[in-house]
PDB file of C-alpha atoms in Angstrom:
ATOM      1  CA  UNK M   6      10.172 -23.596  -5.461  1.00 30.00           C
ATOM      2  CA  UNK M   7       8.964 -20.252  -4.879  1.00 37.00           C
ATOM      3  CA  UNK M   8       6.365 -17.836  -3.336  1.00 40.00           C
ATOM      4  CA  UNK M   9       4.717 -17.393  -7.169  1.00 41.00           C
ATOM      5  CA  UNK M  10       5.184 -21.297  -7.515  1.00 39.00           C
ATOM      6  CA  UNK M  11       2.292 -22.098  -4.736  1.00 37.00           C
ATOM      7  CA  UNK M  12      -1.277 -22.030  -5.215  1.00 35.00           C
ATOM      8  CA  UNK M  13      -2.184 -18.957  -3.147  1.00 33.00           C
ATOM      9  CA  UNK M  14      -3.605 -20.921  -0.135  1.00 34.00           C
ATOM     10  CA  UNK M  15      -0.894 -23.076   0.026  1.00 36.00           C
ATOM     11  CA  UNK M  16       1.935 -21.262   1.765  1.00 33.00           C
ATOM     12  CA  UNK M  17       2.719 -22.283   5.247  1.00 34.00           C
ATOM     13  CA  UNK M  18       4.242 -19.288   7.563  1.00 30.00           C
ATOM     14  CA  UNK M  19       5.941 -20.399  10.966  1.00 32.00           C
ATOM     15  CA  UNK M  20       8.731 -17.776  10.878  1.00 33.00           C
ATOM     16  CA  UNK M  21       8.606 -14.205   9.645  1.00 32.00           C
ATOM     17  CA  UNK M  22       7.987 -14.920   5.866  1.00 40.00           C
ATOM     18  CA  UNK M  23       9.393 -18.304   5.438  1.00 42.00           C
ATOM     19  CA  UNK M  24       7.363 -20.809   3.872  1.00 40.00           C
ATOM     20  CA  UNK M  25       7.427 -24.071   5.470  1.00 45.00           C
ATOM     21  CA  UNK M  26       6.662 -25.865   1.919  1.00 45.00           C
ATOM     22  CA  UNK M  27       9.255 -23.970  -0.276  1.00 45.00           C
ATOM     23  CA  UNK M  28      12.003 -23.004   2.732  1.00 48.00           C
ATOM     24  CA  UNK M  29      11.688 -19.838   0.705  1.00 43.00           C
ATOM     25  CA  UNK M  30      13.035 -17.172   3.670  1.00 37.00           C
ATOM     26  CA  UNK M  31      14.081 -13.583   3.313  1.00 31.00           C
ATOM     27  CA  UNK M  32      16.984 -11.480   4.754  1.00 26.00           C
ATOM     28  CA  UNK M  33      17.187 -11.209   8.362  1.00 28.00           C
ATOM     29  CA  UNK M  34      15.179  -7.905   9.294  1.00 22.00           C
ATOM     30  CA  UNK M  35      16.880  -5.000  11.230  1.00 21.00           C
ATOM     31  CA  UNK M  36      14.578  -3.132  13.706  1.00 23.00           C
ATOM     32  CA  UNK M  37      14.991   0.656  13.667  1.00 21.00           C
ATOM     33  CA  UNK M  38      13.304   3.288  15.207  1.00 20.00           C
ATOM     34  CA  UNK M  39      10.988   5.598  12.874  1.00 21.00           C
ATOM     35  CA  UNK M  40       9.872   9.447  13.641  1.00 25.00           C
ATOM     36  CA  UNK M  41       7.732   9.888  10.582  1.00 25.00           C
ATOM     37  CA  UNK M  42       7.434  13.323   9.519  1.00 23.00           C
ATOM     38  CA  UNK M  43       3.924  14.955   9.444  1.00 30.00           C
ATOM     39  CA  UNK M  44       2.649  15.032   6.174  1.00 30.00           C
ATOM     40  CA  UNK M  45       1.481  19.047   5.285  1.00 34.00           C
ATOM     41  CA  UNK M  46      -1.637  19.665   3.346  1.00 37.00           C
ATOM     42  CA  UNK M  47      -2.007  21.455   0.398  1.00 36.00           C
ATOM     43  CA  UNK M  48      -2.723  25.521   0.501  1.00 34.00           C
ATOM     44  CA  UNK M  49      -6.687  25.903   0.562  1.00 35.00           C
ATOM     45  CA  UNK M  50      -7.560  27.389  -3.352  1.00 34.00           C
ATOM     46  CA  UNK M  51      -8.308  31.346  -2.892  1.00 33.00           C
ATOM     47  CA  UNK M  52     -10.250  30.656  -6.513  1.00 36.00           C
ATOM     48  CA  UNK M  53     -11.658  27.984  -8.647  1.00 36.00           C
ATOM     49  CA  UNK M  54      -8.715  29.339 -11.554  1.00 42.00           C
ATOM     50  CA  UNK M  55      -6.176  29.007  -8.879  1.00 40.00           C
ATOM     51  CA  UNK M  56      -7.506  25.464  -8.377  1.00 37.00           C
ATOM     52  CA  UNK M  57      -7.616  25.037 -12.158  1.00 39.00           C
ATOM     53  CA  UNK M  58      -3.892  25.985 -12.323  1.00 42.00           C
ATOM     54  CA  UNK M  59      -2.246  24.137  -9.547  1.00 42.00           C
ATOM     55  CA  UNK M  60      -0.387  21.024 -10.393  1.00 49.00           C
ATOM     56  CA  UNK M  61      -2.828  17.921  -9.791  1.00 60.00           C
ATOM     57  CA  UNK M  62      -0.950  15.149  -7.463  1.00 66.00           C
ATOM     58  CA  UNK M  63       1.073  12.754  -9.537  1.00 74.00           C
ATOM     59  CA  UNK M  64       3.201   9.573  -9.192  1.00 81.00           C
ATOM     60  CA  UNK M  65       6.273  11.877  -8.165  1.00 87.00           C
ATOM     61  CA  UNK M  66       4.369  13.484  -5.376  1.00 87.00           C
ATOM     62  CA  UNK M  67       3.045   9.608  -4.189  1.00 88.00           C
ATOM     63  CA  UNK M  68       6.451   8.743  -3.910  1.00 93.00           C
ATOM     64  CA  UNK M  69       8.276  11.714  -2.111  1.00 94.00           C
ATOM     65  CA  UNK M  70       5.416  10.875   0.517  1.00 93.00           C
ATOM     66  CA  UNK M  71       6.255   7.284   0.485  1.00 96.00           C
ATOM     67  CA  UNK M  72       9.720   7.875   1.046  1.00 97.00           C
ATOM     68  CA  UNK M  73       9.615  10.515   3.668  1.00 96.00           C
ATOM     69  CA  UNK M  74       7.441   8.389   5.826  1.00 96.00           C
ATOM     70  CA  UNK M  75       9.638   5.549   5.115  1.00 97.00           C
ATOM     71  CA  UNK M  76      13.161   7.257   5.572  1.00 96.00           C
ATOM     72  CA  UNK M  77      14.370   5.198   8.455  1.00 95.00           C
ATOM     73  CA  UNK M  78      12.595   1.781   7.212  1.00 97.00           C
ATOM     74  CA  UNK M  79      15.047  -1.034   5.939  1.00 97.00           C
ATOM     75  CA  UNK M  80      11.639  -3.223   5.002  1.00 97.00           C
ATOM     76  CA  UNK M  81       8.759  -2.614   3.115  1.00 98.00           C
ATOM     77  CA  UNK M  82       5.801  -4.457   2.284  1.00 98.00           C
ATOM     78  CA  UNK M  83       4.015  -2.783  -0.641  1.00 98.00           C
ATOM     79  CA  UNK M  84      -0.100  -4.581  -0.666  1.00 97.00           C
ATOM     80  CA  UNK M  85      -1.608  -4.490  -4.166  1.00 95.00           C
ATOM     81  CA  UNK M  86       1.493  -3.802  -5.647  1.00 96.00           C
ATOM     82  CA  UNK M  87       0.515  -4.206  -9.387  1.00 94.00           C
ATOM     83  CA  UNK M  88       3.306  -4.809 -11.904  1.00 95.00           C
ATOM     84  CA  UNK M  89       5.526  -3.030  -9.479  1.00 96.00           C
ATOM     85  CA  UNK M  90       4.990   0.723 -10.649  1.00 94.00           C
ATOM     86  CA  UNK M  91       6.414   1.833  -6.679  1.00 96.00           C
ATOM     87  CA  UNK M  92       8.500  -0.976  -6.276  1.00 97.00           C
ATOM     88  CA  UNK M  93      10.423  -0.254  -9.641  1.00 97.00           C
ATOM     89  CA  UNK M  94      10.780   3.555  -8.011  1.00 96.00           C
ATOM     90  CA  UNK M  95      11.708   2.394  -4.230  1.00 97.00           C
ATOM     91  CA  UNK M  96      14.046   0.445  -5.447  1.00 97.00           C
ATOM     92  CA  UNK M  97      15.689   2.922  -7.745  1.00 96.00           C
ATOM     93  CA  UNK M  98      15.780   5.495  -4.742  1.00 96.00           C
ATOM     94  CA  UNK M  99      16.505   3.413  -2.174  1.00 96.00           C
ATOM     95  CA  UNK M 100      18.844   0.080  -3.373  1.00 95.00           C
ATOM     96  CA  UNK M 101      19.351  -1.553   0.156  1.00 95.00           C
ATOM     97  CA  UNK M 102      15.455  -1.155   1.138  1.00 96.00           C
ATOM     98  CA  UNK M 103      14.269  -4.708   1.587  1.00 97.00           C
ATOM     99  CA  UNK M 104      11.299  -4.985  -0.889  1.00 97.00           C
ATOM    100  CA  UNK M 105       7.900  -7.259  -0.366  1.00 96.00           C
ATOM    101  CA  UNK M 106       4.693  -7.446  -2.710  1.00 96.00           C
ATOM    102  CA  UNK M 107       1.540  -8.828  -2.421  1.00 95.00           C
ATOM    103  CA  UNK M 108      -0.214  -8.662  -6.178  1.00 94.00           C
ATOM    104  CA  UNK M 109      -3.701 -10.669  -6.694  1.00 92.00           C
ATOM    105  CA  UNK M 110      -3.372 -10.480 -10.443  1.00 90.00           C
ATOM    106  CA  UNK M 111      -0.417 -13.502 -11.015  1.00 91.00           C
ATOM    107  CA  UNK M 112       0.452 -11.821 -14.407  1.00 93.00           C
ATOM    108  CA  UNK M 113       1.247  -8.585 -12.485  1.00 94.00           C
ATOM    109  CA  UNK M 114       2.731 -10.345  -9.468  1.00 93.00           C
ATOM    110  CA  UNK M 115       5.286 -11.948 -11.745  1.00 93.00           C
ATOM    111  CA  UNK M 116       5.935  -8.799 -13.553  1.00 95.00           C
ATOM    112  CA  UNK M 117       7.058  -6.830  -9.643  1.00 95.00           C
ATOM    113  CA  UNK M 118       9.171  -9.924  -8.556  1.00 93.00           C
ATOM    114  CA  UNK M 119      11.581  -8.362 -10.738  1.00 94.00           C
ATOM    115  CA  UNK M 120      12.229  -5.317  -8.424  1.00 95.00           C
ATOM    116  CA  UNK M 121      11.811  -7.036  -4.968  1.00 95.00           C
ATOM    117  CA  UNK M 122      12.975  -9.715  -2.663  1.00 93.00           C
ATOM    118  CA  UNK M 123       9.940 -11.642  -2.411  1.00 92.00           C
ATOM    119  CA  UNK M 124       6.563 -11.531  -4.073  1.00 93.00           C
ATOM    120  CA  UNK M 125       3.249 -13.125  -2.416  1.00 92.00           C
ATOM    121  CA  UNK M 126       0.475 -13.744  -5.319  1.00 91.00           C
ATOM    122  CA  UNK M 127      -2.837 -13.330  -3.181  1.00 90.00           C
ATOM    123  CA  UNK M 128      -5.619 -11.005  -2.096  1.00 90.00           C
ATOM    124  CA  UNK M 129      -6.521  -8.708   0.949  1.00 90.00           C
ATOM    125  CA  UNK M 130      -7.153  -9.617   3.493  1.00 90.00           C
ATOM    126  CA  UNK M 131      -7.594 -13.127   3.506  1.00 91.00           C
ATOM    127  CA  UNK M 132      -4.076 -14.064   2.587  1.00 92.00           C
ATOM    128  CA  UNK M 133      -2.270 -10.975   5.131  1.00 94.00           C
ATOM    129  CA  UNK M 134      -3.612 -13.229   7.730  1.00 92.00           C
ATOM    130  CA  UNK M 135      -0.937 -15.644   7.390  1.00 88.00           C
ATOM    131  CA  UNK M 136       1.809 -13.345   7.071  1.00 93.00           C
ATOM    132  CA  UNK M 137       3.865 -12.597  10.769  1.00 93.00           C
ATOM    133  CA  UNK M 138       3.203  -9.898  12.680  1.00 95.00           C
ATOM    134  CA  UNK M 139       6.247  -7.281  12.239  1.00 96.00           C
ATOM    135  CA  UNK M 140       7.714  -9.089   9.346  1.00 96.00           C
ATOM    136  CA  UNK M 141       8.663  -5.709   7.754  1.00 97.00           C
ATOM    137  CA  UNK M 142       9.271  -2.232   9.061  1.00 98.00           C
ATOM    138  CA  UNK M 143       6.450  -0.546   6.664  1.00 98.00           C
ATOM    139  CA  UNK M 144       3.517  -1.829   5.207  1.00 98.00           C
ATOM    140  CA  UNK M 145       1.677   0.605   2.422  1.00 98.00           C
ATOM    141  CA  UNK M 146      -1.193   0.335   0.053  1.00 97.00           C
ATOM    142  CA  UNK M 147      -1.756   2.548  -2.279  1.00 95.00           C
ATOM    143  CA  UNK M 148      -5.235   2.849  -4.284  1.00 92.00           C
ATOM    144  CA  UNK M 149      -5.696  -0.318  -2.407  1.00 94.00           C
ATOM    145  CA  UNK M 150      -8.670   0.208   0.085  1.00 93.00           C
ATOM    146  CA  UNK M 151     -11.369   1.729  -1.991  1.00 92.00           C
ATOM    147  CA  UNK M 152     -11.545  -1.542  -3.815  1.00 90.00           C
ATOM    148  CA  UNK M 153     -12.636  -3.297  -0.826  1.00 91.00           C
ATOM    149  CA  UNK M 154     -15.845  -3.824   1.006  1.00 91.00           C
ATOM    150  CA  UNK M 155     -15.980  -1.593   4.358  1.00 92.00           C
ATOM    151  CA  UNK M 156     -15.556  -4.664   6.177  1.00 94.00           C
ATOM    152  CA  UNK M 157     -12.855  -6.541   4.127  1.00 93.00           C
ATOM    153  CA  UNK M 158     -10.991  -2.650   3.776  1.00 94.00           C
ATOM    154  CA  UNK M 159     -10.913  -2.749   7.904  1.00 95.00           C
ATOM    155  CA  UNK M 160      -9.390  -6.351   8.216  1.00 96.00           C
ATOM    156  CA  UNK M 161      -7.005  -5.004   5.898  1.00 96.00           C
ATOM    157  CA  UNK M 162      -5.936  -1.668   8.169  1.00 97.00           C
ATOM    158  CA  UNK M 163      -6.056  -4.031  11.223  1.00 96.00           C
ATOM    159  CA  UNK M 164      -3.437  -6.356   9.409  1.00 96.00           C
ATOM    160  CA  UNK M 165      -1.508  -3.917   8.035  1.00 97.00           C
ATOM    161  CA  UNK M 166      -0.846  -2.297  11.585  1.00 97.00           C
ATOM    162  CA  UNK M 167      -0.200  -5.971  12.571  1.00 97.00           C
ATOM    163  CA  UNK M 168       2.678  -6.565   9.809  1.00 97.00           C
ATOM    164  CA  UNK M 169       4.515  -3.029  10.007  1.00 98.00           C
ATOM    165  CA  UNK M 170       7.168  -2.621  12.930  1.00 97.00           C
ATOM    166  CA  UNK M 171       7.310   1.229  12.314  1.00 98.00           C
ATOM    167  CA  UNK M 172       4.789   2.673   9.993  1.00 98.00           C
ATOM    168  CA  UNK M 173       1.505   1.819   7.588  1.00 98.00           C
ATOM    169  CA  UNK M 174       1.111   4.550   4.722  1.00 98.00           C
ATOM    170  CA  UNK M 175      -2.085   4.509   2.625  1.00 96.00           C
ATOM    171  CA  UNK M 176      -3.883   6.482  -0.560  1.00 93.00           C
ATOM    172  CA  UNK M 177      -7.178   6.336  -1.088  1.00 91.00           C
ATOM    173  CA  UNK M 178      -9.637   8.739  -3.170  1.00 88.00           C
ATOM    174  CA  UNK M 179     -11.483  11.434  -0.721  1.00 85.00           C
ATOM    175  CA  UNK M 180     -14.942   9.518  -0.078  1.00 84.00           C
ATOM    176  CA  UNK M 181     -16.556   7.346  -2.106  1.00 74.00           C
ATOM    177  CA  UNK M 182     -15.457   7.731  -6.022  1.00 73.00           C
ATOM    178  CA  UNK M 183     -16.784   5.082  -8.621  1.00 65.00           C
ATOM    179  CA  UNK M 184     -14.469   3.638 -10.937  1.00 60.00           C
ATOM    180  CA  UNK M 185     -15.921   4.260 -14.694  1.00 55.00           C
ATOM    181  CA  UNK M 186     -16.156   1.046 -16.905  1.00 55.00           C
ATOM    182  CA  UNK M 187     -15.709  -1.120 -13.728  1.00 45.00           C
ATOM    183  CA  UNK M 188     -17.966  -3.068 -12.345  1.00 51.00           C
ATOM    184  CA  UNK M 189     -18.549  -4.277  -9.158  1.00 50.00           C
ATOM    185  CA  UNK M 190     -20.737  -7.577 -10.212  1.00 52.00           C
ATOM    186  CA  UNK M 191     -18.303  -8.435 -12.681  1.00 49.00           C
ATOM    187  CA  UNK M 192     -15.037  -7.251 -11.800  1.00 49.00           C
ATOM    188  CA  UNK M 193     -13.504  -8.486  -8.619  1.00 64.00           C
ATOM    189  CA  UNK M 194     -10.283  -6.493  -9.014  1.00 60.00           C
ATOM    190  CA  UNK M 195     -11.049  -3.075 -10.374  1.00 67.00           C
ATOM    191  CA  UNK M 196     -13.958  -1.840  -9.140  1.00 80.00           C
ATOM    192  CA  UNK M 197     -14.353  -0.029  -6.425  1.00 79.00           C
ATOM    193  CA  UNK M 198     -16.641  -0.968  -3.187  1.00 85.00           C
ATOM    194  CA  UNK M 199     -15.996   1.717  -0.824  1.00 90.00           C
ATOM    195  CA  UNK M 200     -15.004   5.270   0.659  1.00 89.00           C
ATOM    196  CA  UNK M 201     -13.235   6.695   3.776  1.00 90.00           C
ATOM    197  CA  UNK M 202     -12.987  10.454   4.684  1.00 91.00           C
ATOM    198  CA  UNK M 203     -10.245  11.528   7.228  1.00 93.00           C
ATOM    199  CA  UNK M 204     -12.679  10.882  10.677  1.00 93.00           C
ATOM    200  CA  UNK M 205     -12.222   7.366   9.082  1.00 94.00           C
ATOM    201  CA  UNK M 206      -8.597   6.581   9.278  1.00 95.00           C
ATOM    202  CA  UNK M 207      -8.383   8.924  12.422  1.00 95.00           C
ATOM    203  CA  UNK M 208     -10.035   6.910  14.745  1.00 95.00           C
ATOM    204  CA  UNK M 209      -8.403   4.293  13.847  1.00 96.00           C
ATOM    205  CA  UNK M 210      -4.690   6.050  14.783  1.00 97.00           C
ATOM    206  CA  UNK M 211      -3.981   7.464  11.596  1.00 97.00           C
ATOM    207  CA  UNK M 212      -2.440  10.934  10.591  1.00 96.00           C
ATOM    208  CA  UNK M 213      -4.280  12.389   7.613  1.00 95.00           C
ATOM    209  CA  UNK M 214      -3.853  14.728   4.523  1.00 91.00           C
ATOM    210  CA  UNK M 215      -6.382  15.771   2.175  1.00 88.00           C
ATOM    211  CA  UNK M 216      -5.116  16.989  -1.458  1.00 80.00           C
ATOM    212  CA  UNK M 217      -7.907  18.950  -2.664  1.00 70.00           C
ATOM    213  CA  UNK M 218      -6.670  19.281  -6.070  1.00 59.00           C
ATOM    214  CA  UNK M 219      -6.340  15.595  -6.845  1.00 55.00           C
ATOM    215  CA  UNK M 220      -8.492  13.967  -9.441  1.00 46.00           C
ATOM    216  CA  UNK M 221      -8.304  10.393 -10.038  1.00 48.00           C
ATOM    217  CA  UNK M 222     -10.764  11.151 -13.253  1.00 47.00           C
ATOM    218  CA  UNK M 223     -14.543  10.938 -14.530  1.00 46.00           C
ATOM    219  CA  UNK M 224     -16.481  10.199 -11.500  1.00 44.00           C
ATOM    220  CA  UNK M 225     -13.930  10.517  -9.111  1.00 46.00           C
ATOM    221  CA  UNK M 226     -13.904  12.830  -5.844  1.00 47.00           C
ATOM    222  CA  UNK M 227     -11.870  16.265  -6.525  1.00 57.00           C
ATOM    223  CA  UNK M 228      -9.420  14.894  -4.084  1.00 78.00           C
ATOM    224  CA  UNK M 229      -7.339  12.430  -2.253  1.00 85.00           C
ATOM    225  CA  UNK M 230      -6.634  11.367   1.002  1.00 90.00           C
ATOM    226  CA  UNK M 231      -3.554  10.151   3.123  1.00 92.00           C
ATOM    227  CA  UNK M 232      -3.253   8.300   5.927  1.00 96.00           C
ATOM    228  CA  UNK M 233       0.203   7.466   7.981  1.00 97.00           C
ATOM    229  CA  UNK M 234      -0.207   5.309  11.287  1.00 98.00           C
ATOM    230  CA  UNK M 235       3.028   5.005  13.386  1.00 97.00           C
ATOM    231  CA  UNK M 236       3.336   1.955  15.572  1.00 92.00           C
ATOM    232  CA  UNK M 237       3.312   2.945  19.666  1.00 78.00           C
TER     233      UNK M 237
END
């Protein structure tokens, strides 16, 4: 039986990620150590046409991030991993990198199993609390928090720091940006419920970047924000 097998409450974790129902356990882990490399912001716009004209951040950009704050990493768990968009990418750049998702949407979750090791249908944060502490090296979540209540968005940080050995790298819009044709009373997945700004993610340990020319579309916040935490 598998991870995708269980009913989302029903996995049992004694030992990094094996599941004392299914016996479902992953490669052993190797430990190594991680200097990320600072992430450098964007050139300030001398003009709104410069602005205008500057490529806008894309999926390519979101991964060359990814990877250089992973670069040393042998694990990765990627949280609200959709149909596997990253992991599909990860695991074309980097074969040997030990992949993990966590998808709410089963559909989706199925869909990524095909580019990682194991797959975890389930939400954040309630089911990250079952997960061991430094089952992977790094933990990211991208577009992940905004959909999250402020206080559901911080248990999620807190567990993410938890699970990574090395490093936690997240994507969020700049501040609050709604989320047109979504709503929050009537959809639980899409919508989003919150909105962090730099001071945010700094105090709690995080390195930041702001791309000012980002748009995530109508409604959105002319920008984007990253945040890289490095364990000790």
């Amino acid at each position: 039986m598998t991870e995708l097998e269980h009913k989302e409450s029903e996995h049992q974790f004694v030992d990094r990620d094996a599941c004392a129902r299914c016996g479902k356990t992953g490669k052993e882990i190797a430990a190594y150590q991680l200097d990320c490399l600072p992430l450098a912001p964007s050139p300030a716009s001398s003009s709104a046409e410069e602005a205008k004209s500057r490529p806008q951040l894309g999926e390519d950009d979101v991964l060359r991030i990814v990877l250089d704050a992973t670069a040393e990493c042998t694990s990765l768990l990627d949280v609200g991993c959709g149909p596997g968009k990253y992991l599909r990418r990860l695991r074309a750049e980097r074969p040997h990198l030990r992949l993990v998702g966590l998808e709410p949407h089963r559909p989706d979750a199925r869909a990524a199993l095909e580019w990682a090791e194991s797959m975890f249908c389930g939400t954040a944060p309630e089911d990250l609390r079952c997960l061991q502490a430094g089952m992977v090296d790094a933990v990211i979540a991208l577009d992940v928090i905004e959909h999250l209540s402020p206080d559901a968005a911080l248990e999620t940080i807190g567990s993410m720091k938890r699970l990574a050995r090395r490093v936690v790298v997240m994507f969020t819009p700049l501040g609050f940006a709604d989320n047109p044709g979504h709503d929050p009373a009537t959809d639980e997945l899409q919508a989003h419920r919150s909105g962090w700004w730099p001071s945010d993610l700094e105090r709690m340990g995080f390195e930041t970047t702001v791309w000012p020319t980002f748009s995530g579309g109508p409604g959105h916040q002319p920008g984007a924000l990253w945040g890289v935490w490095r364990h000790g």
